[in-house]
Tab-separated table of C-alpha atoms and ligand atoms in Angstrom:
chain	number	residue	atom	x	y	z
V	1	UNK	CA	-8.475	0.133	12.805
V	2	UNK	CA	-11.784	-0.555	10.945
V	3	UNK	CA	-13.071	1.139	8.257
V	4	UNK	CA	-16.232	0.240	6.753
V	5	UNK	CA	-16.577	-3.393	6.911
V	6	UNK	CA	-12.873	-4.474	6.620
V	7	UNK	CA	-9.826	-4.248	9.306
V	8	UNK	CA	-6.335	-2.755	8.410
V	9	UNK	CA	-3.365	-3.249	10.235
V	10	UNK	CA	0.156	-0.819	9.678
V	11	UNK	CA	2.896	-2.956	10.046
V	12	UNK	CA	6.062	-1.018	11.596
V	13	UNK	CA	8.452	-3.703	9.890
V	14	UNK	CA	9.539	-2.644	6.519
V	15	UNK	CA	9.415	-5.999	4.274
V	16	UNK	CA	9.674	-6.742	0.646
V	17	UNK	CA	6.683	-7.111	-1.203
V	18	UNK	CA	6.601	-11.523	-0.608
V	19	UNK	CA	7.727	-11.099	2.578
V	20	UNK	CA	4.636	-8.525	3.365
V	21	UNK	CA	1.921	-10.646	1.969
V	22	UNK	CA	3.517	-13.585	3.745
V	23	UNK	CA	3.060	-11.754	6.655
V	24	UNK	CA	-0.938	-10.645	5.932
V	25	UNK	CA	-1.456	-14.231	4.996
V	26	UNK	CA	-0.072	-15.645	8.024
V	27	UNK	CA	-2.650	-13.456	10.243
V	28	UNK	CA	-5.276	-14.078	7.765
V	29	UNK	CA	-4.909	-11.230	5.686
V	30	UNK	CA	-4.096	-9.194	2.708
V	31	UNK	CA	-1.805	-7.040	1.598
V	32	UNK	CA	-4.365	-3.988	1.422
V	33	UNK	CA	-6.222	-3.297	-1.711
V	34	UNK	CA	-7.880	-0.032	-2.544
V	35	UNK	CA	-11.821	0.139	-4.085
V	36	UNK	CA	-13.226	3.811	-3.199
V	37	UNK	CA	-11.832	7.699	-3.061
V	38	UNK	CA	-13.021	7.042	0.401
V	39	UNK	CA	-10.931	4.106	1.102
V	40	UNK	CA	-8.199	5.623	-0.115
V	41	UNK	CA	-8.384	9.057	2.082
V	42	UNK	CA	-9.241	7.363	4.979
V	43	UNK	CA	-5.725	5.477	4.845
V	44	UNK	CA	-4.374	8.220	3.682
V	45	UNK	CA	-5.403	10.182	6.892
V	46	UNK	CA	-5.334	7.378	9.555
V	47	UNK	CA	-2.099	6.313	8.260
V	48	UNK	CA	0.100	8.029	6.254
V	49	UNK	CA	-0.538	11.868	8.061
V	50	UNK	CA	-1.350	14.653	5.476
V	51	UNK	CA	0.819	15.636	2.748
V	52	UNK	CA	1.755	18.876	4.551
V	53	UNK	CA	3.825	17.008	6.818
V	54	UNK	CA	6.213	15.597	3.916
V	55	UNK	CA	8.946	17.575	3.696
V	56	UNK	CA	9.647	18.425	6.915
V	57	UNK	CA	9.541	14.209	8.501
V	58	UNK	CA	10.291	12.539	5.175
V	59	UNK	CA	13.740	12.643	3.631
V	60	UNK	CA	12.350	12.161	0.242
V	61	UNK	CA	9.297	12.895	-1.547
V	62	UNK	CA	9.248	9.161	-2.346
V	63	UNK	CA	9.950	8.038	1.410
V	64	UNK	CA	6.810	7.447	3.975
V	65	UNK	CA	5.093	5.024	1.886
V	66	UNK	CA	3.094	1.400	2.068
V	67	UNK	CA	3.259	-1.560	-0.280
V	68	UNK	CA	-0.368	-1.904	-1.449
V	69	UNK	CA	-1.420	-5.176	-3.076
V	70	UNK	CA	-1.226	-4.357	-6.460
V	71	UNK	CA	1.480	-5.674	-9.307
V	72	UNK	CA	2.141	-4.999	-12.916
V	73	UNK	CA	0.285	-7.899	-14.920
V	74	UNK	CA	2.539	-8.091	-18.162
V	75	UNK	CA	0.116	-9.939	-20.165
V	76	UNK	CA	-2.548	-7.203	-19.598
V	77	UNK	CA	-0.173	-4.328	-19.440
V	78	UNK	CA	-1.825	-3.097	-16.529
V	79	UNK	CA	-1.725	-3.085	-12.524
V	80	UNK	CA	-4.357	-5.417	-11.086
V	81	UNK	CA	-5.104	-5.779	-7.844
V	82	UNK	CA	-4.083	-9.641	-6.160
V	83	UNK	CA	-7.107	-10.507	-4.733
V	84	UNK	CA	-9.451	-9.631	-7.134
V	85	UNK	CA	-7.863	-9.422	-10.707
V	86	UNK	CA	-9.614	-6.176	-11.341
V	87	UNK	CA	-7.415	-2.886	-12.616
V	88	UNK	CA	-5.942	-0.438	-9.792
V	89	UNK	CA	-7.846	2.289	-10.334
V	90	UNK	CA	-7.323	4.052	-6.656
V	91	UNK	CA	-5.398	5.005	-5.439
V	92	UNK	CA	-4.426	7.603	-8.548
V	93	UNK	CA	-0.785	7.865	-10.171
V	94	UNK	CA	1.263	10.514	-8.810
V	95	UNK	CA	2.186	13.178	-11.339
V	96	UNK	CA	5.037	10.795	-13.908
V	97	UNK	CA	4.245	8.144	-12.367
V	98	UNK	CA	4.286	4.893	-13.217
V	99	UNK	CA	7.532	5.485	-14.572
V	100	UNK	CA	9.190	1.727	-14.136
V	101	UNK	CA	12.345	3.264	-13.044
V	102	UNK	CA	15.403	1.017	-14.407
V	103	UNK	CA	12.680	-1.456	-15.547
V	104	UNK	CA	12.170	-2.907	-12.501
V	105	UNK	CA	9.327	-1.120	-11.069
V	106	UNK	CA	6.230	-3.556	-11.112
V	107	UNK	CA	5.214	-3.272	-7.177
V	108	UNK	CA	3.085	-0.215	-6.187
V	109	UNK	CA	3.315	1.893	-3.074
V	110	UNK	CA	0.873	4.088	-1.531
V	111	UNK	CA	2.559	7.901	-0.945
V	112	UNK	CA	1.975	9.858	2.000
V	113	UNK	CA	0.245	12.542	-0.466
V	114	UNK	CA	-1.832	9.736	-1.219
V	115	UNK	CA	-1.145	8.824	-4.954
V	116	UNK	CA	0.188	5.858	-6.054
V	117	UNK	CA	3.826	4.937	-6.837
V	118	UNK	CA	5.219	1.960	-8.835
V	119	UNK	CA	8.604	0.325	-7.289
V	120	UNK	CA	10.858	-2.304	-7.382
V	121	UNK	CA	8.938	-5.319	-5.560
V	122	UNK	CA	12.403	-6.230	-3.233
V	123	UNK	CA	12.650	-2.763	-2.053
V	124	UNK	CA	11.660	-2.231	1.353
V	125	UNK	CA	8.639	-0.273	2.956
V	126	UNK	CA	6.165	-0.984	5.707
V	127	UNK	CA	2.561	-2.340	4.517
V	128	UNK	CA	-0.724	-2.293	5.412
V	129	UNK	CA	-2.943	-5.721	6.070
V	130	UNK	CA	-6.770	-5.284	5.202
V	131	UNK	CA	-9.318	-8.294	6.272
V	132	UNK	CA	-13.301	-8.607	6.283
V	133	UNK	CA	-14.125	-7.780	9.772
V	134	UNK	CA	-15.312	-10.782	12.264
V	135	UNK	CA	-16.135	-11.905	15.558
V	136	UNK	CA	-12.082	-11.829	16.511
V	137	UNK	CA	-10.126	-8.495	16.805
V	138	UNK	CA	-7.173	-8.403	14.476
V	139	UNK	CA	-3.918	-8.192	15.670
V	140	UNK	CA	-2.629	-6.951	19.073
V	141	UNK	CA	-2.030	-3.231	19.012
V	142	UNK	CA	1.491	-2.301	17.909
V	143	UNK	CA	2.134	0.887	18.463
V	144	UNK	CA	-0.630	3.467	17.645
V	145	UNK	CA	-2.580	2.814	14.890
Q	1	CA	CA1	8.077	4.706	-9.904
């Protein structure tokens, strides 16, 4: 789907955070990284259904998420995005989060509410790909969306 001037793609596969931006990389891609309020509704809303829906299809208020390319940058202190260096700024923390449950948490999901929560990088949840838009289509359709 295209938003703007960039592509995304929802991968149904739930990977580890290497194993996801392998997989953007190898179709020319990125593990998606969010710049606007606008950006991050519209994936919010093409992707991750509205926050009304969470109890009754997601087992836990942390389940129905996407790895978003973001990780904690120790020497900074802060969560930087990987392409561009710059500080996560969307999507927002959800309420006590990050938290850096166990120690362990420097990866960072996108919630189905939309926020942002931080999480162990090998855990396991499906991603979204975001490229600049060009002359080829993306990926073959998988699925809707
Ligand atoms: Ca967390």
């Amino acid at each position: 789907m295209a938003f703007g001037s960039h592509c995304y793609y929802l991968s149904h596969m739930e990977a580890t955070v290497d194993d996801a931006m392998d997989f953007c990389k190898q179709n020319g891609s990125y593990l998606i990284e969010i710049n606007s309020p606008l950006e991050n509704t519209w994936i919010k809303d093409s992707y991750l259904l509205p926050v009304n829906g969470v109890t009754d299809t997601c087992p836990k208020f942390y389940s129905c998420s996407v790895w978003i390319g973001a990780r904690y940058l120790s020497s900074s202190g802060k969560f930087v995005w990987n392409q561009t260096g710059e500080e996560m700024v969307y999507p927002e923390w959800d309420v006590n989060q990050p938290n850096n449950r166990k120690g362990q948490q420097d990866c960072v999901v996108l919630m189905r509410k939309g926020k942002a929560n931080d999480r162990g990088c090998r855990d396991k949840f499906q991603f979204i790909c975001e490229k600049a838009a060009k002359v080829l289509p993306f990926l073959p359709p998988e699925g809707e969306g």
